[in-house]
PDB file of C-alpha atoms and ligand atoms in Angstrom:
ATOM      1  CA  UNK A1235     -45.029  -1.365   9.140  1.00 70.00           C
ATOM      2  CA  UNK A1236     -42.010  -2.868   7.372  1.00 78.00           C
ATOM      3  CA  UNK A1237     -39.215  -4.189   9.783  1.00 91.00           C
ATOM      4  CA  UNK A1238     -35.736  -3.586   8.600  1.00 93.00           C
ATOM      5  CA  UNK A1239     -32.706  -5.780   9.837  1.00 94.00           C
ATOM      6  CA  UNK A1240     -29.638  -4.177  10.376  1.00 96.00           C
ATOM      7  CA  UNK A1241     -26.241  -5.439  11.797  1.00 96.00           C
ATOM      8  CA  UNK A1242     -22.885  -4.321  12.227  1.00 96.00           C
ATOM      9  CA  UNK A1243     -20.176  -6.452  11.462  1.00 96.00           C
ATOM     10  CA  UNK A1244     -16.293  -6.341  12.671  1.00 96.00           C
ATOM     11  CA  UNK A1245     -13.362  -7.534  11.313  1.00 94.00           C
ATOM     12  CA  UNK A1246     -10.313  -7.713  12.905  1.00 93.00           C
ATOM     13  CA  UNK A1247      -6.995  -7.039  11.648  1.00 95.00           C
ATOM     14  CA  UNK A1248      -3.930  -7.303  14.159  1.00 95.00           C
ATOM     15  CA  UNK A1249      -0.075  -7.585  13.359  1.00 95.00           C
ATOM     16  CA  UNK A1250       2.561  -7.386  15.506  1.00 97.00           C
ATOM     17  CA  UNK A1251       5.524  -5.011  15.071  1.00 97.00           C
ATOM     18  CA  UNK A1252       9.111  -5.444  16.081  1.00 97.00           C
ATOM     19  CA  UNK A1253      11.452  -2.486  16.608  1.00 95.00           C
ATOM     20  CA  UNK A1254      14.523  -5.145  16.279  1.00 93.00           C
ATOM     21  CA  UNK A1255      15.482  -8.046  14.157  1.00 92.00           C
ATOM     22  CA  UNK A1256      17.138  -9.253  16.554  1.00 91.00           C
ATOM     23  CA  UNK A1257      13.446 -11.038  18.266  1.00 90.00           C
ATOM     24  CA  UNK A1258      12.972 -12.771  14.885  1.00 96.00           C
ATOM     25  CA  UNK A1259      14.070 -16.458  14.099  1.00 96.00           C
ATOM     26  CA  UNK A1260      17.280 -16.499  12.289  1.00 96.00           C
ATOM     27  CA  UNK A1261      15.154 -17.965   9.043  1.00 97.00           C
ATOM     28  CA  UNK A1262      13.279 -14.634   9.044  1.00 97.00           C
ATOM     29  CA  UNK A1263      16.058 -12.478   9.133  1.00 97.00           C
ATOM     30  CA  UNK A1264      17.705 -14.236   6.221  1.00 98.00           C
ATOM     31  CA  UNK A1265      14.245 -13.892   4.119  1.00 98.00           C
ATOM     32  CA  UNK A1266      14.583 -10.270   5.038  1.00 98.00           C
ATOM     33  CA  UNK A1267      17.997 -10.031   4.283  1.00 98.00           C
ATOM     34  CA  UNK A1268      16.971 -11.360   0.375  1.00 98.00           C
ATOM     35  CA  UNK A1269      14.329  -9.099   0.207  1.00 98.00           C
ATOM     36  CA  UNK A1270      16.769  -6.363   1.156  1.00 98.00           C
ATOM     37  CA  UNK A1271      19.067  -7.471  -2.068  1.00 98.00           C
ATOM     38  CA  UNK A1272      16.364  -7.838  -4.410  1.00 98.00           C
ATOM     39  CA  UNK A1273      14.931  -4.022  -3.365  1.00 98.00           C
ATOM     40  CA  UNK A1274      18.755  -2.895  -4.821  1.00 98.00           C
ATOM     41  CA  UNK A1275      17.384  -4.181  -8.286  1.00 98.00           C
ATOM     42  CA  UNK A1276      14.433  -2.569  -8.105  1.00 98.00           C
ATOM     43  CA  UNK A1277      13.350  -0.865 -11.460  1.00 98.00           C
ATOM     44  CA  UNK A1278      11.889   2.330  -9.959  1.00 98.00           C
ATOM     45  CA  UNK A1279      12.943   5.635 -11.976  1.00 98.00           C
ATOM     46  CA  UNK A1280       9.781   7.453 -12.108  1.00 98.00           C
ATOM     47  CA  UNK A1281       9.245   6.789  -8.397  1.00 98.00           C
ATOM     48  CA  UNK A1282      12.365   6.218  -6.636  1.00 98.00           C
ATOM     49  CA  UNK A1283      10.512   4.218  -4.539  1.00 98.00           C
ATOM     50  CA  UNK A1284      12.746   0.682  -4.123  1.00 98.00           C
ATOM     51  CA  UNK A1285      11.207  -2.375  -3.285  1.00 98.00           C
ATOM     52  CA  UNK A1286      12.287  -6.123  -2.897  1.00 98.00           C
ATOM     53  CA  UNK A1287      10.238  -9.406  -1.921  1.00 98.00           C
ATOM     54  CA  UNK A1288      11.710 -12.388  -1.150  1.00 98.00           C
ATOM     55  CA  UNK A1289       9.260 -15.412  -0.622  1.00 98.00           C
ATOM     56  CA  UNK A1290      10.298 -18.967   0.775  1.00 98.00           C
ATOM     57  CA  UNK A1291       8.886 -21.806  -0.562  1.00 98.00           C
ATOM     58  CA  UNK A1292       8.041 -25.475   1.600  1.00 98.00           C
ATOM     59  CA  UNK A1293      10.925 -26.953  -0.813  1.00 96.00           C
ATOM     60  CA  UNK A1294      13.447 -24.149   0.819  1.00 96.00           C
ATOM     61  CA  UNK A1295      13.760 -22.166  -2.513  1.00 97.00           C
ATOM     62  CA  UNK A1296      13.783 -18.670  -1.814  1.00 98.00           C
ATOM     63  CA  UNK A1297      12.322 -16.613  -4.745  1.00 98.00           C
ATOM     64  CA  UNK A1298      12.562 -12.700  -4.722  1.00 98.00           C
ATOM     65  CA  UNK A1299      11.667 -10.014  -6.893  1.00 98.00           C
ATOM     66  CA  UNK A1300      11.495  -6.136  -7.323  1.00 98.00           C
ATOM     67  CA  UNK A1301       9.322  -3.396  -8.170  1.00 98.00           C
ATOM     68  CA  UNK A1302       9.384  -2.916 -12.355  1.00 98.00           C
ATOM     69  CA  UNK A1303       8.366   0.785 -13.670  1.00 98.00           C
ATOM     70  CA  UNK A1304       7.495   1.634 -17.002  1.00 98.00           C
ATOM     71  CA  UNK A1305       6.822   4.829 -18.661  1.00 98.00           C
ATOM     72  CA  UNK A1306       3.599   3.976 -19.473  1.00 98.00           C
ATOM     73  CA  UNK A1307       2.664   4.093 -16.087  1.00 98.00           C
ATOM     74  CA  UNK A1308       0.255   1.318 -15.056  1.00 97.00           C
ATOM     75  CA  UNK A1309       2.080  -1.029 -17.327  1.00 98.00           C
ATOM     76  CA  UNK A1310       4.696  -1.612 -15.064  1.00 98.00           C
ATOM     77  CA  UNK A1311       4.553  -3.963 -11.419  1.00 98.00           C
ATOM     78  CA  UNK A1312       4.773  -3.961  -7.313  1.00 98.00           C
ATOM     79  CA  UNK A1313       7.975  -6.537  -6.086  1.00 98.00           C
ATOM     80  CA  UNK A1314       5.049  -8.362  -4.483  1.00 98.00           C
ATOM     81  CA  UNK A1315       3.559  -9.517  -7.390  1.00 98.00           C
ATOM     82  CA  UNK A1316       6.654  -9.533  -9.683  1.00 98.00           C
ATOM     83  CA  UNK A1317       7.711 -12.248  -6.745  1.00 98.00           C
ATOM     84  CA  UNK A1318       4.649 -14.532  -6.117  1.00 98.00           C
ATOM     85  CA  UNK A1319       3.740 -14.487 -10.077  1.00 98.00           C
ATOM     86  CA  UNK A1320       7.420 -15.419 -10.693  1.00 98.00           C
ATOM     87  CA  UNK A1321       7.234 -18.401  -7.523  1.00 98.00           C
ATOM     88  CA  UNK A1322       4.007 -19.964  -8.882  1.00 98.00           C
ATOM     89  CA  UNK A1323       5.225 -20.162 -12.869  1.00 98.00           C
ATOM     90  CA  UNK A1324       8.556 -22.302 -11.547  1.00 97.00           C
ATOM     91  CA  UNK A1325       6.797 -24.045  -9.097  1.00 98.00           C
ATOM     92  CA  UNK A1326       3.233 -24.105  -9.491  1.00 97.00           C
ATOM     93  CA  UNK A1327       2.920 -26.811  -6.439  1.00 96.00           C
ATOM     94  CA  UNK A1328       5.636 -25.410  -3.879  1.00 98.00           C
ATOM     95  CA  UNK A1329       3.285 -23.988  -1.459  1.00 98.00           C
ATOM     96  CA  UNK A1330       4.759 -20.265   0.071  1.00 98.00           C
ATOM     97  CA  UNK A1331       5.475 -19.952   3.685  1.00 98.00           C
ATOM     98  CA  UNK A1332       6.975 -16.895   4.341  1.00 98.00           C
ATOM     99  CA  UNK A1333       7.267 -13.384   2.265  1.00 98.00           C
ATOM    100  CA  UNK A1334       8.969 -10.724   3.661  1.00 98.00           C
ATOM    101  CA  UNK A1335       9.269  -6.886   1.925  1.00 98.00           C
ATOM    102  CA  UNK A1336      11.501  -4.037   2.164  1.00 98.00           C
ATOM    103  CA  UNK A1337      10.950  -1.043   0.439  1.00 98.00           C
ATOM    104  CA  UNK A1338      12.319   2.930   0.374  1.00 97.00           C
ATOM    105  CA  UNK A1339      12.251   5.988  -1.464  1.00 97.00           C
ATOM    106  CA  UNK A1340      15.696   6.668  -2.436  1.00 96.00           C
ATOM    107  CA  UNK A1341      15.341  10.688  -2.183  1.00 96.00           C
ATOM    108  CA  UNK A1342      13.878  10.530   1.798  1.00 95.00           C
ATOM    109  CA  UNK A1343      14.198   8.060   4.716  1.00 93.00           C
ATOM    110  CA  UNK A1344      11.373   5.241   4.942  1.00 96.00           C
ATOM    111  CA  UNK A1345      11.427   4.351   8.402  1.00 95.00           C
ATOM    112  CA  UNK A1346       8.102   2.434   8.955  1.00 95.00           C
ATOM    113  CA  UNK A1347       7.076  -0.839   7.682  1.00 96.00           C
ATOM    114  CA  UNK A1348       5.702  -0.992   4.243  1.00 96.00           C
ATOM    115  CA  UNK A1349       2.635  -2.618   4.026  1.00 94.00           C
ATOM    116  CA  UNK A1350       1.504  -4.037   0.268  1.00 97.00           C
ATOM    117  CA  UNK A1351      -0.873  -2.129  -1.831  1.00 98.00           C
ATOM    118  CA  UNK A1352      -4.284  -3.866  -2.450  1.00 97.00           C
ATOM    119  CA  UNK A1353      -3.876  -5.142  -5.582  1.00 98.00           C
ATOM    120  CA  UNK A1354      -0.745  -7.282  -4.271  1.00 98.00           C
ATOM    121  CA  UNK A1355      -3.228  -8.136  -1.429  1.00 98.00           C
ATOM    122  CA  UNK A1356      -5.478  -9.594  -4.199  1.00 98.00           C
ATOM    123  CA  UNK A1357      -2.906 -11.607  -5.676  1.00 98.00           C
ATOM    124  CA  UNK A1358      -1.507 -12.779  -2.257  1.00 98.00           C
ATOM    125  CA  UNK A1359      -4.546 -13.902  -1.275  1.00 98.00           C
ATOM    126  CA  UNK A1360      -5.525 -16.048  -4.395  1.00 98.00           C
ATOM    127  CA  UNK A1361      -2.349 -18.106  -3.798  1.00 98.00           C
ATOM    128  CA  UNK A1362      -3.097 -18.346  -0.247  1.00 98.00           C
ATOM    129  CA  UNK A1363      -6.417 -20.087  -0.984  1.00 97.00           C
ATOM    130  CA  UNK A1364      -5.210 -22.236  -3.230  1.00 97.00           C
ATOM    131  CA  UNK A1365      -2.501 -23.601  -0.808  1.00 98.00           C
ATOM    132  CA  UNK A1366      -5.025 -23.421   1.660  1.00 98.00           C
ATOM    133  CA  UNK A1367      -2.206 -22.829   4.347  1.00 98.00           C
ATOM    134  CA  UNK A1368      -1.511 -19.126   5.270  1.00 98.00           C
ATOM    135  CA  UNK A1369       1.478 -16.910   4.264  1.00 98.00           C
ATOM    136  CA  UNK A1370       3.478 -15.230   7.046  1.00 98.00           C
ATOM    137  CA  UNK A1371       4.671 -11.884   5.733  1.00 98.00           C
ATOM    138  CA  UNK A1372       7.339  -9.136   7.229  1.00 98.00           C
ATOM    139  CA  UNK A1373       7.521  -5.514   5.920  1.00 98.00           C
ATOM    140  CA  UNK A1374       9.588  -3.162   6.590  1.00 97.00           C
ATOM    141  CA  UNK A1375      10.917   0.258   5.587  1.00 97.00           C
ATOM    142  CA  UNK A1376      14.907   0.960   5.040  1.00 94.00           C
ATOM    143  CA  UNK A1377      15.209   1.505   8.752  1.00 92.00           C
ATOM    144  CA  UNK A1378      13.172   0.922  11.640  1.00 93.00           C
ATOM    145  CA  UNK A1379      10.621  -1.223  12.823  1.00 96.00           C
ATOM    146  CA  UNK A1380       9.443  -4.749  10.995  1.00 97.00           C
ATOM    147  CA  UNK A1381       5.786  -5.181  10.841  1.00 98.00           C
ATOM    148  CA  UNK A1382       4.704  -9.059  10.874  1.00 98.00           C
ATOM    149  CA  UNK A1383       1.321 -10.234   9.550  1.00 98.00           C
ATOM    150  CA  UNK A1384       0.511 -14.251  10.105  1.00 98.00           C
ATOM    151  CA  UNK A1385      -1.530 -14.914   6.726  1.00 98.00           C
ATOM    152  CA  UNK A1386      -3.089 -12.869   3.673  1.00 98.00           C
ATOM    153  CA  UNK A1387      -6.287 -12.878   5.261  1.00 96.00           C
ATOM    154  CA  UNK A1388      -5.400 -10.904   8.193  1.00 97.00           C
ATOM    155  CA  UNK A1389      -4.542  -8.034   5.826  1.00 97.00           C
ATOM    156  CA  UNK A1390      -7.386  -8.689   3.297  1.00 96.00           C
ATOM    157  CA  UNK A1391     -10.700  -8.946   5.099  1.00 92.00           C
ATOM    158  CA  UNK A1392     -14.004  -9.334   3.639  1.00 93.00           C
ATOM    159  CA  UNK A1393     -12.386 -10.474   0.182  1.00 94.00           C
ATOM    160  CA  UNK A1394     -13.536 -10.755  -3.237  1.00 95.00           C
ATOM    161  CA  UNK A1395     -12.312 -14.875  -4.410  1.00 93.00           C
ATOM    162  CA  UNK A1396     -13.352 -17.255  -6.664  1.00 93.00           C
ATOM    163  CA  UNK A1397     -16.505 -17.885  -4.518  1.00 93.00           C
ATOM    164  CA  UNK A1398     -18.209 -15.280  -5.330  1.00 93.00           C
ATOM    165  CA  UNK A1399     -17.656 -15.399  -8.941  1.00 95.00           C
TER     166      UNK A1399
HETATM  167  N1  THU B 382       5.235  -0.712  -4.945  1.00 53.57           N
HETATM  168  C1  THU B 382       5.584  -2.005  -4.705  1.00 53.57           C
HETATM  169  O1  THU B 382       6.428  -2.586  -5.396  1.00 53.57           O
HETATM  170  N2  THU B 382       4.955  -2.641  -3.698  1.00 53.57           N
HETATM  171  C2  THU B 382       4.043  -2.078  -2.863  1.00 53.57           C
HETATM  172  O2  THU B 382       3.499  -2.753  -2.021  1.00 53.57           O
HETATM  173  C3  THU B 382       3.732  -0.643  -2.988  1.00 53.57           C
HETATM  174  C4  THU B 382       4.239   0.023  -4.208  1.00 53.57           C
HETATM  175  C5  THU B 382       5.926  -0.016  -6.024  1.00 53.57           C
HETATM  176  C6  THU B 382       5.074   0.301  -7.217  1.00 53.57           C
HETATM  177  C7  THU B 382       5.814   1.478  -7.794  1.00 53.57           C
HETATM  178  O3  THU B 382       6.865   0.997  -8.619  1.00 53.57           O
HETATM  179  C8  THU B 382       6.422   2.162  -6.591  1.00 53.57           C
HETATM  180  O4  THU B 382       6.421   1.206  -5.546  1.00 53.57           O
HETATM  181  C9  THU B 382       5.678   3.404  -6.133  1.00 53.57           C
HETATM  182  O5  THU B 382       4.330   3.141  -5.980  1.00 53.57           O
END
């Protein structure tokens, strides 16, 4: 009789959320605070769904960005990647340390942490690998608590990267 291996495999995911900003270091909250004006430029008519990034680079730069609709729908892009794309163009070598995210419909209240969609995962994580140091990342909604994450990874297990192509 044939003998079939079988095994069960766990990752783990595990963030920490804050109900204040007060418990974060004072370089967060100003991270936050960037991402917070950068989710007031969002381009978001079709959704009304606002949101900012702000990333800060090892050279101290802080580089945001915002969520850009377009009619044709799929033609248009999350903060996220608006951000990071927008970071590694002007400084290809800067590695990123921190992102943080803040995002909210503006027709109802968004009052839990706002966690990236999976393509933005995706492009997080290639730059992550190529820096080869993790990126920290904050989300949060308009009000409430602030979820922290300590790399890409943690978000993104079992991922598909450049060694598997
Ligand atoms: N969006 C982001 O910018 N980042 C995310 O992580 C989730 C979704 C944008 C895309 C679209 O403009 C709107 O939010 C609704 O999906």
């Amino acid at each position: 009789m044939m003998s079939v291996k079988m095994k069960k495999i766990n990752l783990k995911c595990e963030f920490t959320v804050y109900d204040s900003q007060k418990a974060l270091p004072n370089d967060v909250i100003q991270l936050i605070k960037a991402a917070e004006e950068a989710q007031k430029k969002a381009y978001a008519p079709y959704s009304n769904f606002l949101v900012g990034a702000a990333l800060r680079l090892e050279n101290g730069e802080i580089i945001s960005g915002s969520n850009q609709e377009n009619a044709a729908y799929p033609s248009g892009l999350c903060a996220e990647r608006t951000a990071i794309f927008y970071a590694s163009s002007q400084f290809p070598n800067q590695k990123i340390l921190q992102m943080a995210v803040s995002a909210g419909s503006k027709t109802k209240p968004t009052k839990r942490p706002i966690p990236p969609c999976g393509a933005c995962r995706q492009a997080l994580a290639e730059y992550e690998q190529k820096q080869n140091t993790p990126i920290e990342l904050y989300f949060k909604g308009t009000e409430g608590d602030i979820a922290y994450s300590k790399s890409v990874e943690n978000i993104l297990p079992w991922i598909f990267d450049k060694n598997q192509l």
